[in-house]
Amino acid sequence: MHVQTFDTYDELSRAAADMVADQLRVKADPVLGLATGSTPEGMYTELRLMHGSGSLSFKNVITFNLDEYAGILPENPQSYHYYMNQNLFDHVDIPRDAINLPSADIDNALFGCQNYEDKIAELGGIDLQVLGLGLDGHIGFNEPGSAFDSRTRPVELDESTRQANARFFDNIDQVPTQAITMGIGTIMEARKILLLVNGEAKADILRRVLHGEITKQVPASVLQNHPDVTVLTDIKL
Ligand code: GLP
């Protein structure tokens, strides 16, 4: 894995946006894998600025998001659909039908998840996948113990993840117990991966991801097996 360390979150965010922008410029019809959470917010701000200044178009981009909470409708401000609209899609020239997120409809998950996988494959796979890192080492919502060959599926959220994400809800009881996530196998098929890690609280888990044993107990450690991963961080290791 190629690690780049920055002094500030803003520098990290600019570098992340530059990498995404480069990907958009080198391919006529790029397929982007996108992440939510607080870490990529700065990157989305930079991408909006690039678009606003006329230097970047999303006209030919196709996106697939990593995950969504089960049972949270797209109009709900806590949904990842809503997050993506607010942070990026409502502000750029991406066609609505080029945007893909897992459906929150867990009752039809079997069909929905297969459909998601099929669509990624039909479009030739993901060129660049952006990832954040959970405090417990999760990527997407692939919690510790997830199989390395897992595909898009419904999952139970760990209590620690619900606690960590409770800050986006009024209280912990409102945080869903389930989600739909791309699998680790799905993520690993992306041609390039960009892992963003921000803040001292993630220093220990980042060390384990980069230098520890490759184990299902630290899902992101599997990235050591991927041939093209760039890690952007403001943590001095
Ligand atoms: C969340 C999301 C992940 C995200 C991670 C880190 O639970 N499902 O996709 O990358 O946790 O979030 P944050 O960037 O807010 O720390």
PDB file of C-alpha atoms and ligand atoms in Angstrom:
ATOM      1  CA  MET A   1       0.000   0.000   0.000  1.00  0.00           C
ATOM      2  CA  HIS A   2       1.220   3.456  -0.854  1.00  0.00           C
ATOM      3  CA  VAL A   3       0.805   5.816   2.126  1.00  0.00           C
ATOM      4  CA  GLN A   4       0.816   9.622   1.869  1.00  0.00           C
ATOM      5  CA  THR A   5       0.751  11.624   5.091  1.00  0.00           C
ATOM      6  CA  PHE A   6      -0.507  15.208   5.286  1.00  0.00           C
ATOM      7  CA  ASP A   7      -0.255  17.871   7.981  1.00  0.00           C
ATOM      8  CA  THR A   8      -3.900  18.817   7.781  1.00  0.00           C
ATOM      9  CA  TYR A   9      -7.289  17.388   6.918  1.00  0.00           C
ATOM     10  CA  ASP A  10      -7.704  20.058   4.221  1.00  0.00           C
ATOM     11  CA  GLU A  11      -4.541  18.926   2.442  1.00  0.00           C
ATOM     12  CA  LEU A  12      -5.669  15.323   2.659  1.00  0.00           C
ATOM     13  CA  SER A  13      -9.044  16.291   1.193  1.00  0.00           C
ATOM     14  CA  ARG A  14      -7.473  18.206  -1.695  1.00  0.00           C
ATOM     15  CA  ALA A  15      -5.197  15.282  -2.538  1.00  0.00           C
ATOM     16  CA  ALA A  16      -8.182  12.911  -2.464  1.00  0.00           C
ATOM     17  CA  ALA A  17     -10.182  15.182  -4.778  1.00  0.00           C
ATOM     18  CA  ASP A  18      -7.192  15.453  -7.137  1.00  0.00           C
ATOM     19  CA  MET A  19      -6.988  11.663  -7.369  1.00  0.00           C
ATOM     20  CA  VAL A  20     -10.696  11.403  -8.144  1.00  0.00           C
ATOM     21  CA  ALA A  21     -10.428  14.224 -10.689  1.00  0.00           C
ATOM     22  CA  ASP A  22      -7.475  12.511 -12.393  1.00  0.00           C
ATOM     23  CA  GLN A  23      -9.517   9.340 -12.686  1.00  0.00           C
ATOM     24  CA  LEU A  24     -12.364  11.300 -14.272  1.00  0.00           C
ATOM     25  CA  ARG A  25     -10.012  12.859 -16.809  1.00  0.00           C
ATOM     26  CA  VAL A  26      -8.163   9.725 -17.934  1.00  0.00           C
ATOM     27  CA  LYS A  27     -11.239   7.679 -18.847  1.00  0.00           C
ATOM     28  CA  ALA A  28     -14.185   8.617 -21.051  1.00  0.00           C
ATOM     29  CA  ASP A  29     -16.751   6.768 -18.902  1.00  0.00           C
ATOM     30  CA  PRO A  30     -15.249   6.280 -15.436  1.00  0.00           C
ATOM     31  CA  VAL A  31     -16.966   4.144 -12.799  1.00  0.00           C
ATOM     32  CA  LEU A  32     -16.457   5.535  -9.307  1.00  0.00           C
ATOM     33  CA  GLY A  33     -17.086   3.781  -6.012  1.00  0.00           C
ATOM     34  CA  LEU A  34     -18.016   6.308  -3.343  1.00  0.00           C
ATOM     35  CA  ALA A  35     -18.053   6.402   0.447  1.00  0.00           C
ATOM     36  CA  THR A  36     -19.972   8.359   3.080  1.00  0.00           C
ATOM     37  CA  GLY A  37     -19.111   9.286   6.681  1.00  0.00           C
ATOM     38  CA  SER A  38     -17.373  12.395   7.938  1.00  0.00           C
ATOM     39  CA  THR A  39     -13.954  11.575   6.452  1.00  0.00           C
ATOM     40  CA  PRO A  40     -14.730  12.216   2.743  1.00  0.00           C
ATOM     41  CA  GLU A  41     -16.764  15.405   3.375  1.00  0.00           C
ATOM     42  CA  GLY A  42     -13.726  17.604   2.644  1.00  0.00           C
ATOM     43  CA  MET A  43     -13.034  15.690  -0.572  1.00  0.00           C
ATOM     44  CA  TYR A  44     -16.612  16.285  -1.717  1.00  0.00           C
ATOM     45  CA  THR A  45     -16.267  19.993  -0.920  1.00  0.00           C
ATOM     46  CA  GLU A  46     -13.164  20.140  -3.133  1.00  0.00           C
ATOM     47  CA  LEU A  47     -14.896  18.248  -5.948  1.00  0.00           C
ATOM     48  CA  ARG A  48     -17.836  20.682  -5.806  1.00  0.00           C
ATOM     49  CA  LEU A  49     -15.375  23.578  -6.038  1.00  0.00           C
ATOM     50  CA  MET A  50     -13.621  22.025  -9.039  1.00  0.00           C
ATOM     51  CA  HIS A  51     -16.961  21.543 -10.736  1.00  0.00           C
ATOM     52  CA  GLY A  52     -18.067  25.090  -9.862  1.00  0.00           C
ATOM     53  CA  SER A  53     -14.924  26.556 -11.411  1.00  0.00           C
ATOM     54  CA  GLY A  54     -15.556  24.619 -14.602  1.00  0.00           C
ATOM     55  CA  SER A  55     -12.505  22.379 -14.334  1.00  0.00           C
ATOM     56  CA  LEU A  56     -14.331  19.103 -13.693  1.00  0.00           C
ATOM     57  CA  SER A  57     -17.406  17.491 -15.207  1.00  0.00           C
ATOM     58  CA  PHE A  58     -19.341  14.470 -13.949  1.00  0.00           C
ATOM     59  CA  LYS A  59     -21.371  14.189 -17.172  1.00  0.00           C
ATOM     60  CA  ASN A  60     -19.977  10.781 -18.108  1.00  0.00           C
ATOM     61  CA  VAL A  61     -19.384   9.390 -14.622  1.00  0.00           C
ATOM     62  CA  ILE A  62     -21.185   6.410 -13.148  1.00  0.00           C
ATOM     63  CA  THR A  63     -21.175   5.997  -9.369  1.00  0.00           C
ATOM     64  CA  PHE A  64     -21.790   3.130  -6.968  1.00  0.00           C
ATOM     65  CA  ASN A  65     -21.927   3.814  -3.258  1.00  0.00           C
ATOM     66  CA  LEU A  66     -20.610   1.383  -0.706  1.00  0.00           C
ATOM     67  CA  ASP A  67     -23.519   1.111   1.637  1.00  0.00           C
ATOM     68  CA  GLU A  68     -26.869   2.263   2.997  1.00  0.00           C
ATOM     69  CA  TYR A  69     -28.749   1.801   6.254  1.00  0.00           C
ATOM     70  CA  ALA A  70     -31.602  -0.686   6.126  1.00  0.00           C
ATOM     71  CA  GLY A  71     -35.049   0.865   6.283  1.00  0.00           C
ATOM     72  CA  ILE A  72     -33.931   4.503   6.028  1.00  0.00           C
ATOM     73  CA  LEU A  73     -35.639   6.088   3.032  1.00  0.00           C
ATOM     74  CA  PRO A  74     -33.690   8.312   0.592  1.00  0.00           C
ATOM     75  CA  GLU A  75     -35.590  11.448   1.752  1.00  0.00           C
ATOM     76  CA  ASN A  76     -34.476  10.887   5.333  1.00  0.00           C
ATOM     77  CA  PRO A  77     -31.527  13.194   6.212  1.00  0.00           C
ATOM     78  CA  GLN A  78     -29.832  10.268   7.966  1.00  0.00           C
ATOM     79  CA  SER A  79     -29.772   8.165   4.802  1.00  0.00           C
ATOM     80  CA  TYR A  80     -26.637   7.837   2.731  1.00  0.00           C
ATOM     81  CA  HIS A  81     -28.755   8.706  -0.345  1.00  0.00           C
ATOM     82  CA  TYR A  82     -29.466  12.076   1.273  1.00  0.00           C
ATOM     83  CA  TYR A  83     -25.815  12.527   2.316  1.00  0.00           C
ATOM     84  CA  MET A  84     -24.641  11.961  -1.266  1.00  0.00           C
ATOM     85  CA  ASN A  85     -27.181  14.397  -2.714  1.00  0.00           C
ATOM     86  CA  GLN A  86     -26.169  17.066  -0.202  1.00  0.00           C
ATOM     87  CA  ASN A  87     -22.428  16.531  -0.488  1.00  0.00           C
ATOM     88  CA  LEU A  88     -22.091  15.961  -4.221  1.00  0.00           C
ATOM     89  CA  PHE A  89     -24.881  14.924  -6.572  1.00  0.00           C
ATOM     90  CA  ASP A  90     -27.154  17.983  -6.187  1.00  0.00           C
ATOM     91  CA  HIS A  91     -24.219  20.265  -7.021  1.00  0.00           C
ATOM     92  CA  VAL A  92     -22.659  18.638 -10.084  1.00  0.00           C
ATOM     93  CA  ASP A  93     -23.693  17.638 -13.620  1.00  0.00           C
ATOM     94  CA  ILE A  94     -23.980  13.892 -13.017  1.00  0.00           C
ATOM     95  CA  PRO A  95     -27.055  12.359 -14.713  1.00  0.00           C
ATOM     96  CA  ARG A  96     -29.493  10.978 -12.114  1.00  0.00           C
ATOM     97  CA  ASP A  97     -29.566   7.579 -13.797  1.00  0.00           C
ATOM     98  CA  ALA A  98     -25.785   7.272 -13.407  1.00  0.00           C
ATOM     99  CA  ILE A  99     -26.099   7.274  -9.596  1.00  0.00           C
ATOM    100  CA  ASN A 100     -26.328   3.944  -7.790  1.00  0.00           C
ATOM    101  CA  LEU A 101     -26.685   3.236  -4.078  1.00  0.00           C
ATOM    102  CA  PRO A 102     -27.741  -0.005  -2.417  1.00  0.00           C
ATOM    103  CA  SER A 103     -31.476  -0.013  -1.765  1.00  0.00           C
ATOM    104  CA  ALA A 104     -32.531   0.330   1.878  1.00  0.00           C
ATOM    105  CA  ASP A 105     -35.336  -2.141   1.170  1.00  0.00           C
ATOM    106  CA  ILE A 106     -34.036  -5.068   3.200  1.00  0.00           C
ATOM    107  CA  ASP A 107     -37.135  -7.181   2.483  1.00  0.00           C
ATOM    108  CA  ASN A 108     -36.095  -7.372  -1.168  1.00  0.00           C
ATOM    109  CA  ALA A 109     -32.385  -7.476  -0.437  1.00  0.00           C
ATOM    110  CA  LEU A 110     -31.757 -10.780  -2.189  1.00  0.00           C
ATOM    111  CA  PHE A 111     -32.881  -9.350  -5.526  1.00  0.00           C
ATOM    112  CA  GLY A 112     -31.513  -5.853  -4.889  1.00  0.00           C
ATOM    113  CA  CYS A 113     -28.019  -7.003  -3.939  1.00  0.00           C
ATOM    114  CA  GLN A 114     -27.654  -9.342  -6.918  1.00  0.00           C
ATOM    115  CA  ASN A 115     -28.895  -6.566  -9.154  1.00  0.00           C
ATOM    116  CA  TYR A 116     -26.260  -4.207  -7.724  1.00  0.00           C
ATOM    117  CA  GLU A 117     -23.478  -6.717  -8.342  1.00  0.00           C
ATOM    118  CA  ASP A 118     -24.728  -7.404 -11.885  1.00  0.00           C
ATOM    119  CA  LYS A 119     -24.830  -3.715 -12.711  1.00  0.00           C
ATOM    120  CA  ILE A 120     -21.264  -3.129 -11.507  1.00  0.00           C
ATOM    121  CA  ALA A 121     -20.102  -6.077 -13.635  1.00  0.00           C
ATOM    122  CA  GLU A 122     -22.067  -4.951 -16.718  1.00  0.00           C
ATOM    123  CA  LEU A 123     -20.405  -1.538 -16.551  1.00  0.00           C
ATOM    124  CA  GLY A 124     -16.974  -3.133 -16.541  1.00  0.00           C
ATOM    125  CA  GLY A 125     -16.217  -2.933 -12.805  1.00  0.00           C
ATOM    126  CA  ILE A 126     -15.197  -0.049 -10.562  1.00  0.00           C
ATOM    127  CA  ASP A 127     -12.193   2.004 -11.699  1.00  0.00           C
ATOM    128  CA  LEU A 128     -11.587   3.841  -8.429  1.00  0.00           C
ATOM    129  CA  GLN A 129     -13.142   2.969  -5.082  1.00  0.00           C
ATOM    130  CA  VAL A 130     -13.006   5.551  -2.287  1.00  0.00           C
ATOM    131  CA  LEU A 131     -13.069   4.085   1.222  1.00  0.00           C
ATOM    132  CA  GLY A 132     -13.222   5.397   4.768  1.00  0.00           C
ATOM    133  CA  LEU A 133     -12.139   3.322   7.747  1.00  0.00           C
ATOM    134  CA  GLY A 134     -14.330   2.355  10.693  1.00  0.00           C
ATOM    135  CA  LEU A 135     -12.880   2.489  14.200  1.00  0.00           C
ATOM    136  CA  ASP A 136     -13.153  -1.300  14.299  1.00  0.00           C
ATOM    137  CA  GLY A 137     -11.417  -1.635  10.913  1.00  0.00           C
ATOM    138  CA  HIS A 138     -14.587  -1.961   8.856  1.00  0.00           C
ATOM    139  CA  ILE A 139     -14.800  -0.913   5.213  1.00  0.00           C
ATOM    140  CA  GLY A 140     -18.246  -0.105   3.884  1.00  0.00           C
ATOM    141  CA  PHE A 141     -20.290  -1.847   6.567  1.00  0.00           C
ATOM    142  CA  ASN A 142     -18.191  -5.018   6.458  1.00  0.00           C
ATOM    143  CA  GLU A 143     -17.750  -5.551  10.164  1.00  0.00           C
ATOM    144  CA  PRO A 144     -15.024  -7.714  11.785  1.00  0.00           C
ATOM    145  CA  GLY A 145     -15.579 -11.363  10.848  1.00  0.00           C
ATOM    146  CA  SER A 146     -16.852 -10.561   7.322  1.00  0.00           C
ATOM    147  CA  ALA A 147     -15.624 -13.038   4.727  1.00  0.00           C
ATOM    148  CA  PHE A 148     -12.974 -11.728   2.369  1.00  0.00           C
ATOM    149  CA  ASP A 149     -15.011 -13.071  -0.578  1.00  0.00           C
ATOM    150  CA  SER A 150     -18.301 -11.535   0.620  1.00  0.00           C
ATOM    151  CA  ARG A 151     -20.521  -9.760  -1.904  1.00  0.00           C
ATOM    152  CA  THR A 152     -23.182  -7.039  -1.612  1.00  0.00           C
ATOM    153  CA  ARG A 153     -25.547  -8.183   1.165  1.00  0.00           C
ATOM    154  CA  PRO A 154     -27.545  -7.230   4.256  1.00  0.00           C
ATOM    155  CA  VAL A 155     -25.473  -7.118   7.457  1.00  0.00           C
ATOM    156  CA  GLU A 156     -25.957  -6.589  11.183  1.00  0.00           C
ATOM    157  CA  LEU A 157     -24.125  -3.544  12.531  1.00  0.00           C
ATOM    158  CA  ASP A 158     -21.776  -3.993  15.482  1.00  0.00           C
ATOM    159  CA  GLU A 159     -22.787  -2.149  18.622  1.00  0.00           C
ATOM    160  CA  SER A 160     -19.527  -0.136  18.452  1.00  0.00           C
ATOM    161  CA  THR A 161     -20.380   1.037  14.915  1.00  0.00           C
ATOM    162  CA  ARG A 162     -23.888   2.074  16.015  1.00  0.00           C
ATOM    163  CA  GLN A 163     -22.312   4.032  18.898  1.00  0.00           C
ATOM    164  CA  ALA A 164     -19.755   5.661  16.556  1.00  0.00           C
ATOM    165  CA  ASN A 165     -22.484   6.699  14.105  1.00  0.00           C
ATOM    166  CA  ALA A 166     -24.989   7.801  16.778  1.00  0.00           C
ATOM    167  CA  ARG A 167     -23.641  11.354  16.390  1.00  0.00           C
ATOM    168  CA  PHE A 168     -25.555  11.617  13.105  1.00  0.00           C
ATOM    169  CA  PHE A 169     -28.872  10.680  14.804  1.00  0.00           C
ATOM    170  CA  ASP A 170     -30.905  12.176  17.659  1.00  0.00           C
ATOM    171  CA  ASN A 171     -30.123   9.201  19.858  1.00  0.00           C
ATOM    172  CA  ILE A 172     -28.659   5.697  19.681  1.00  0.00           C
ATOM    173  CA  ASP A 173     -32.094   4.057  19.459  1.00  0.00           C
ATOM    174  CA  GLN A 174     -32.601   5.660  16.060  1.00  0.00           C
ATOM    175  CA  VAL A 175     -29.421   4.132  14.598  1.00  0.00           C
ATOM    176  CA  PRO A 176     -30.445   1.164  12.452  1.00  0.00           C
ATOM    177  CA  THR A 177     -29.247  -2.281  13.474  1.00  0.00           C
ATOM    178  CA  GLN A 178     -28.867  -3.427   9.866  1.00  0.00           C
ATOM    179  CA  ALA A 179     -27.425  -2.111   6.632  1.00  0.00           C
ATOM    180  CA  ILE A 180     -26.758  -3.179   3.053  1.00  0.00           C
ATOM    181  CA  THR A 181     -23.105  -3.088   2.038  1.00  0.00           C
ATOM    182  CA  MET A 182     -20.923  -3.950  -0.905  1.00  0.00           C
ATOM    183  CA  GLY A 183     -18.916  -7.011   0.083  1.00  0.00           C
ATOM    184  CA  ILE A 184     -15.194  -7.197   0.677  1.00  0.00           C
ATOM    185  CA  GLY A 185     -14.902  -9.319  -2.483  1.00  0.00           C
ATOM    186  CA  THR A 186     -16.760  -6.611  -4.412  1.00  0.00           C
ATOM    187  CA  ILE A 187     -14.490  -3.866  -3.059  1.00  0.00           C
ATOM    188  CA  MET A 188     -11.320  -5.844  -3.777  1.00  0.00           C
ATOM    189  CA  GLU A 189     -12.259  -6.105  -7.463  1.00  0.00           C
ATOM    190  CA  ALA A 190     -11.994  -2.328  -7.905  1.00  0.00           C
ATOM    191  CA  ARG A 191      -8.977  -1.540 -10.074  1.00  0.00           C
ATOM    192  CA  LYS A 192      -7.743   1.210  -7.734  1.00  0.00           C
ATOM    193  CA  ILE A 193      -8.566   1.907  -4.094  1.00  0.00           C
ATOM    194  CA  LEU A 194      -8.252   5.189  -2.229  1.00  0.00           C
ATOM    195  CA  LEU A 195      -8.438   4.796   1.565  1.00  0.00           C
ATOM    196  CA  LEU A 196      -8.949   8.020   3.536  1.00  0.00           C
ATOM    197  CA  VAL A 197      -8.136   8.013   7.247  1.00  0.00           C
ATOM    198  CA  ASN A 198      -8.463  11.122   9.359  1.00  0.00           C
ATOM    199  CA  GLY A 199      -7.888  11.837  13.064  1.00  0.00           C
ATOM    200  CA  GLU A 200      -5.755  10.428  15.893  1.00  0.00           C
ATOM    201  CA  ALA A 201      -8.603   8.234  17.133  1.00  0.00           C
ATOM    202  CA  LYS A 202      -7.887   5.948  14.172  1.00  0.00           C
ATOM    203  CA  ALA A 203      -4.089   5.735  14.687  1.00  0.00           C
ATOM    204  CA  ASP A 204      -4.146   2.267  16.273  1.00  0.00           C
ATOM    205  CA  ILE A 205      -6.522   0.733  13.792  1.00  0.00           C
ATOM    206  CA  LEU A 206      -4.629   2.279  10.852  1.00  0.00           C
ATOM    207  CA  ARG A 207      -1.368   0.740  12.131  1.00  0.00           C
ATOM    208  CA  ARG A 208      -3.042  -2.659  12.266  1.00  0.00           C
ATOM    209  CA  VAL A 209      -4.507  -2.193   8.777  1.00  0.00           C
ATOM    210  CA  LEU A 210      -1.141  -1.266   7.272  1.00  0.00           C
ATOM    211  CA  HIS A 211       1.284  -3.446   9.185  1.00  0.00           C
ATOM    212  CA  GLY A 212      -0.698  -6.024  11.146  1.00  0.00           C
ATOM    213  CA  GLU A 213      -1.770  -9.535  10.305  1.00  0.00           C
ATOM    214  CA  ILE A 214      -4.216  -9.897   7.431  1.00  0.00           C
ATOM    215  CA  THR A 215      -7.239 -11.125   9.326  1.00  0.00           C
ATOM    216  CA  LYS A 216     -11.030 -11.075   9.080  1.00  0.00           C
ATOM    217  CA  GLN A 217     -11.018  -9.453  12.521  1.00  0.00           C
ATOM    218  CA  VAL A 218      -9.578  -6.298  10.862  1.00  0.00           C
ATOM    219  CA  PRO A 219     -11.520  -6.179   7.579  1.00  0.00           C
ATOM    220  CA  ALA A 220      -9.429  -3.394   6.003  1.00  0.00           C
ATOM    221  CA  SER A 221      -6.227  -5.442   6.509  1.00  0.00           C
ATOM    222  CA  VAL A 222      -7.276  -7.358   3.368  1.00  0.00           C
ATOM    223  CA  LEU A 223      -6.251  -4.256   1.400  1.00  0.00           C
ATOM    224  CA  GLN A 224      -2.619  -5.379   1.868  1.00  0.00           C
ATOM    225  CA  ASN A 225      -3.473  -7.997  -0.792  1.00  0.00           C
ATOM    226  CA  HIS A 226      -4.702  -5.419  -3.329  1.00  0.00           C
ATOM    227  CA  PRO A 227      -2.181  -4.317  -5.993  1.00  0.00           C
ATOM    228  CA  ASP A 228      -3.164  -0.629  -6.158  1.00  0.00           C
ATOM    229  CA  VAL A 229      -4.125   1.010  -2.851  1.00  0.00           C
ATOM    230  CA  THR A 230      -3.298   4.600  -1.914  1.00  0.00           C
ATOM    231  CA  VAL A 231      -3.814   5.609   1.711  1.00  0.00           C
ATOM    232  CA  LEU A 232      -4.185   9.325   2.433  1.00  0.00           C
ATOM    233  CA  THR A 233      -3.977  10.228   6.109  1.00  0.00           C
ATOM    234  CA  ASP A 234      -3.222  13.064   8.521  1.00  0.00           C
ATOM    235  CA  ILE A 235      -2.064  10.622  11.179  1.00  0.00           C
ATOM    236  CA  LYS A 236       1.702  10.566  11.844  1.00  0.00           C
ATOM    237  CA  LEU A 237       2.476   6.875  12.214  1.00  0.00           C
TER     238      LEU A 237
HETATM  239  C1  GLP B   1     -19.326   4.285   8.508  1.00  0.00           C
HETATM  240  C2  GLP B   1     -19.540   3.921   7.017  1.00  0.00           C
HETATM  241  C3  GLP B   1     -18.239   3.687   6.350  1.00  0.00           C
HETATM  242  C4  GLP B   1     -17.313   4.812   6.748  1.00  0.00           C
HETATM  243  C5  GLP B   1     -16.897   4.597   8.183  1.00  0.00           C
HETATM  244  C6  GLP B   1     -16.067   5.724   8.787  1.00  0.00           C
HETATM  245  O1  GLP B   1     -19.970   3.439   9.366  1.00  0.00           O
HETATM  246  N1  GLP B   1     -20.381   2.811   6.781  1.00  0.00           N
HETATM  247  O2  GLP B   1     -18.419   3.597   4.951  1.00  0.00           O
HETATM  248  O3  GLP B   1     -16.175   4.812   5.950  1.00  0.00           O
HETATM  249  O4  GLP B   1     -17.990   4.264   8.981  1.00  0.00           O
HETATM  250  O5  GLP B   1     -16.854   6.842   9.050  1.00  0.00           O
HETATM  251  P1  GLP B   1     -16.252   8.248   9.437  1.00  0.00           P
HETATM  252  O6  GLP B   1     -15.552   8.744   8.227  1.00  0.00           O
HETATM  253  O7  GLP B   1     -17.445   9.085   9.794  1.00  0.00           O
HETATM  254  O8  GLP B   1     -15.327   8.018  10.582  1.00  0.00           O
END
